[in-house]
Amino acid sequence: MTQRGNRRELLADAAIDVLAREGGRGLTHRAIDRAAGVPEGTTKNYYPNRGALFEAIAHYLAERHTAALEALCEQIPDDLEPDDVTALYAAMLRRMSGSARTQFLALFELHLEGVRNPEVRKMLGEISRGNVDTAVRLHAAVGRRLSMRGAGLLDAGMLGVAMATLSLPEELVGELGFDDDEAVSRALLTLARSRGDAGLEVLRDSAG
């Protein structure tokens, strides 16, 4: 692995790779040292325990994700259409199980750690809030109102579908239609734009 940026960034990238590949149990100082190509003991000098490792990964992912969302919002075109928003979320789903698979596998592991680690939970909250705020802004750009509750449902739905796509048998993913990124995105956006009890009715209808 080639070194990128400073030592902390190098270790954070390596830690994400290890966490995605080996899971929480495999996240050790030695494994990160090997993945980063640094002398044994280097990671422990920066992050003395496993809690610190998880927190460092959470901070790093949150910073990168926030920066990406800010760049996206700064580049919203004036002629954005509702179909463009659907296409954007479909592309996000493809990235979650494709080019960004490593980052999202690490993110899922962080959600488990966040149950017990308040600092990790805080960083996950920043990621989710950024997703919610961005969804509201994208809808406003096409003249549609989206509540925070609706945006939260959208964020949770995207995460859930991505997790199912990565963890369920491939044939079941196909049977459920989770491999149709555009259709899933359109359904999630429809649910998100529903408000109050109407939103719950949509959820009940889709489940029944």
PDB file of N, CA and C in Angstrom, residues 117-156:
ATOM      1  N   ASN A 117     -20.183   2.606  21.955  1.00  0.00           N
ATOM      2  CA  ASN A 117     -19.160   3.653  21.994  1.00  0.00           C
ATOM      3  C   ASN A 117     -19.794   5.010  21.665  1.00  0.00           C
ATOM      4  N   PRO A 118     -19.948   5.884  22.651  1.00  0.00           N
ATOM      5  CA  PRO A 118     -20.618   7.172  22.426  1.00  0.00           C
ATOM      6  C   PRO A 118     -19.924   8.053  21.386  1.00  0.00           C
ATOM      7  N   GLU A 119     -18.600   8.017  21.322  1.00  0.00           N
ATOM      8  CA  GLU A 119     -17.892   8.857  20.364  1.00  0.00           C
ATOM      9  C   GLU A 119     -18.146   8.387  18.937  1.00  0.00           C
ATOM     10  N   VAL A 120     -18.160   7.080  18.735  1.00  0.00           N
ATOM     11  CA  VAL A 120     -18.476   6.541  17.417  1.00  0.00           C
ATOM     12  C   VAL A 120     -19.921   6.889  17.054  1.00  0.00           C
ATOM     13  N   ARG A 121     -20.815   6.777  18.028  1.00  0.00           N
ATOM     14  CA  ARG A 121     -22.224   7.116  17.785  1.00  0.00           C
ATOM     15  C   ARG A 121     -22.349   8.586  17.365  1.00  0.00           C
ATOM     16  N   LYS A 122     -21.566   9.444  17.977  1.00  0.00           N
ATOM     17  CA  LYS A 122     -21.602  10.870  17.642  1.00  0.00           C
ATOM     18  C   LYS A 122     -21.192  11.094  16.183  1.00  0.00           C
ATOM     19  N   MET A 123     -20.135  10.414  15.742  1.00  0.00           N
ATOM     20  CA  MET A 123     -19.664  10.569  14.371  1.00  0.00           C
ATOM     21  C   MET A 123     -20.669   9.998  13.369  1.00  0.00           C
ATOM     22  N   LEU A 124     -21.287   8.879  13.720  1.00  0.00           N
ATOM     23  CA  LEU A 124     -22.324   8.317  12.856  1.00  0.00           C
ATOM     24  C   LEU A 124     -23.507   9.280  12.747  1.00  0.00           C
ATOM     25  N   GLY A 125     -23.785   9.973  13.848  1.00  0.00           N
ATOM     26  CA  GLY A 125     -24.841  10.982  13.816  1.00  0.00           C
ATOM     27  C   GLY A 125     -24.520  12.109  12.856  1.00  0.00           C
ATOM     28  N   GLU A 126     -23.252  12.506  12.806  1.00  0.00           N
ATOM     29  CA  GLU A 126     -22.851  13.565  11.867  1.00  0.00           C
ATOM     30  C   GLU A 126     -23.035  13.110  10.421  1.00  0.00           C
ATOM     31  N   ILE A 127     -22.688  11.851  10.162  1.00  0.00           N
ATOM     32  CA  ILE A 127     -22.864  11.319   8.808  1.00  0.00           C
ATOM     33  C   ILE A 127     -24.343  11.310   8.428  1.00  0.00           C
ATOM     34  N   SER A 128     -25.180  10.811   9.336  1.00  0.00           N
ATOM     35  CA  SER A 128     -26.611  10.742   9.061  1.00  0.00           C
ATOM     36  C   SER A 128     -27.221  12.123   8.897  1.00  0.00           C
ATOM     37  N   ARG A 129     -26.838  13.050   9.761  1.00  0.00           N
ATOM     38  CA  ARG A 129     -27.377  14.410   9.653  1.00  0.00           C
ATOM     39  C   ARG A 129     -26.965  15.051   8.333  1.00  0.00           C
ATOM     40  N   GLY A 130     -25.739  14.800   7.918  1.00  0.00           N
ATOM     41  CA  GLY A 130     -25.298  15.327   6.629  1.00  0.00           C
ATOM     42  C   GLY A 130     -26.125  14.769   5.482  1.00  0.00           C
ATOM     43  N   ASN A 131     -26.433  13.475   5.546  1.00  0.00           N
ATOM     44  CA  ASN A 131     -27.278  12.854   4.517  1.00  0.00           C
ATOM     45  C   ASN A 131     -28.673  13.459   4.510  1.00  0.00           C
ATOM     46  N   VAL A 132     -29.222  13.681   5.699  1.00  0.00           N
ATOM     47  CA  VAL A 132     -30.557  14.259   5.828  1.00  0.00           C
ATOM     48  C   VAL A 132     -30.593  15.673   5.263  1.00  0.00           C
ATOM     49  N   ASP A 133     -29.647  16.503   5.671  1.00  0.00           N
ATOM     50  CA  ASP A 133     -29.602  17.888   5.199  1.00  0.00           C
ATOM     51  C   ASP A 133     -29.443  17.953   3.679  1.00  0.00           C
ATOM     52  N   THR A 134     -28.604  17.062   3.142  1.00  0.00           N
ATOM     53  CA  THR A 134     -28.386  17.046   1.692  1.00  0.00           C
ATOM     54  C   THR A 134     -29.654  16.644   0.956  1.00  0.00           C
ATOM     55  N   ALA A 135     -30.367  15.656   1.473  1.00  0.00           N
ATOM     56  CA  ALA A 135     -31.618  15.217   0.839  1.00  0.00           C
ATOM     57  C   ALA A 135     -32.637  16.350   0.817  1.00  0.00           C
ATOM     58  N   VAL A 136     -32.745  17.087   1.926  1.00  0.00           N
ATOM     59  CA  VAL A 136     -33.672  18.213   1.988  1.00  0.00           C
ATOM     60  C   VAL A 136     -33.296  19.271   0.950  1.00  0.00           C
ATOM     61  N   ARG A 137     -32.009  19.556   0.827  1.00  0.00           N
ATOM     62  CA  ARG A 137     -31.551  20.578  -0.132  1.00  0.00           C
ATOM     63  C   ARG A 137     -31.773  20.134  -1.579  1.00  0.00           C
ATOM     64  N   LEU A 138     -31.531  18.868  -1.861  1.00  0.00           N
ATOM     65  CA  LEU A 138     -31.746  18.370  -3.223  1.00  0.00           C
ATOM     66  C   LEU A 138     -33.223  18.469  -3.613  1.00  0.00           C
ATOM     67  N   HIS A 139     -34.096  18.135  -2.679  1.00  0.00           N
ATOM     68  CA  HIS A 139     -35.527  18.227  -2.974  1.00  0.00           C
ATOM     69  C   HIS A 139     -35.969  19.685  -3.132  1.00  0.00           C
ATOM     70  N   ALA A 140     -35.416  20.558  -2.316  1.00  0.00           N
ATOM     71  CA  ALA A 140     -35.745  21.974  -2.442  1.00  0.00           C
ATOM     72  C   ALA A 140     -35.317  22.506  -3.807  1.00  0.00           C
ATOM     73  N   ALA A 141     -34.204  21.987  -4.318  1.00  0.00           N
ATOM     74  CA  ALA A 141     -33.683  22.447  -5.606  1.00  0.00           C
ATOM     75  C   ALA A 141     -34.611  22.081  -6.760  1.00  0.00           C
ATOM     76  N   VAL A 142     -35.450  21.047  -6.573  1.00  0.00           N
ATOM     77  CA  VAL A 142     -36.397  20.660  -7.634  1.00  0.00           C
ATOM     78  C   VAL A 142     -37.821  21.056  -7.261  1.00  0.00           C
ATOM     79  N   GLY A 143     -37.950  21.931  -6.262  1.00  0.00           N
ATOM     80  CA  GLY A 143     -39.251  22.466  -5.900  1.00  0.00           C
ATOM     81  C   GLY A 143     -40.127  21.533  -5.096  1.00  0.00           C
ATOM     82  N   ARG A 144     -39.515  20.596  -4.392  1.00  0.00           N
ATOM     83  CA  ARG A 144     -40.285  19.663  -3.570  1.00  0.00           C
ATOM     84  C   ARG A 144     -39.850  19.779  -2.113  1.00  0.00           C
ATOM     85  N   ARG A 145     -40.843  19.668  -1.237  1.00  0.00           N
ATOM     86  CA  ARG A 145     -40.547  19.743   0.189  1.00  0.00           C
ATOM     87  C   ARG A 145     -40.276  18.345   0.728  1.00  0.00           C
ATOM     88  N   LEU A 146     -39.243  18.221   1.521  1.00  0.00           N
ATOM     89  CA  LEU A 146     -38.935  16.961   2.183  1.00  0.00           C
ATOM     90  C   LEU A 146     -38.660  17.261   3.651  1.00  0.00           C
ATOM     91  N   SER A 147     -39.437  16.662   4.534  1.00  0.00           N
ATOM     92  CA  SER A 147     -39.247  16.894   5.966  1.00  0.00           C
ATOM     93  C   SER A 147     -38.000  16.168   6.453  1.00  0.00           C
ATOM     94  N   MET A 148     -37.520  16.564   7.633  1.00  0.00           N
ATOM     95  CA  MET A 148     -36.379  15.872   8.216  1.00  0.00           C
ATOM     96  C   MET A 148     -36.730  14.415   8.499  1.00  0.00           C
ATOM     97  N   ARG A 149     -37.965  14.179   8.922  1.00  0.00           N
ATOM     98  CA  ARG A 149     -38.394  12.803   9.179  1.00  0.00           C
ATOM     99  C   ARG A 149     -38.337  11.982   7.895  1.00  0.00           C
ATOM    100  N   GLY A 150     -38.832  12.567   6.812  1.00  0.00           N
ATOM    101  CA  GLY A 150     -38.789  11.876   5.534  1.00  0.00           C
ATOM    102  C   GLY A 150     -37.364  11.625   5.070  1.00  0.00           C
ATOM    103  N   ALA A 151     -36.511  12.637   5.243  1.00  0.00           N
ATOM    104  CA  ALA A 151     -35.105  12.483   4.859  1.00  0.00           C
ATOM    105  C   ALA A 151     -34.421  11.428   5.718  1.00  0.00           C
ATOM    106  N   GLY A 152     -34.816  11.340   6.984  1.00  0.00           N
ATOM    107  CA  GLY A 152     -34.264  10.316   7.860  1.00  0.00           C
ATOM    108  C   GLY A 152     -34.679   8.922   7.420  1.00  0.00           C
ATOM    109  N   LEU A 153     -35.946   8.779   7.004  1.00  0.00           N
ATOM    110  CA  LEU A 153     -36.409   7.500   6.476  1.00  0.00           C
ATOM    111  C   LEU A 153     -35.637   7.125   5.219  1.00  0.00           C
ATOM    112  N   LEU A 154     -35.377   8.112   4.380  1.00  0.00           N
ATOM    113  CA  LEU A 154     -34.618   7.870   3.158  1.00  0.00           C
ATOM    114  C   LEU A 154     -33.213   7.391   3.489  1.00  0.00           C
ATOM    115  N   ASP A 155     -32.572   8.056   4.433  1.00  0.00           N
ATOM    116  CA  ASP A 155     -31.209   7.689   4.826  1.00  0.00           C
ATOM    117  C   ASP A 155     -31.169   6.272   5.392  1.00  0.00           C
ATOM    118  N   ALA A 156     -32.115   5.964   6.295  1.00  0.00           N
ATOM    119  CA  ALA A 156     -32.161   4.631   6.889  1.00  0.00           C
ATOM    120  C   ALA A 156     -32.472   3.569   5.835  1.00  0.00           C
TER     121      ALA A 156
END
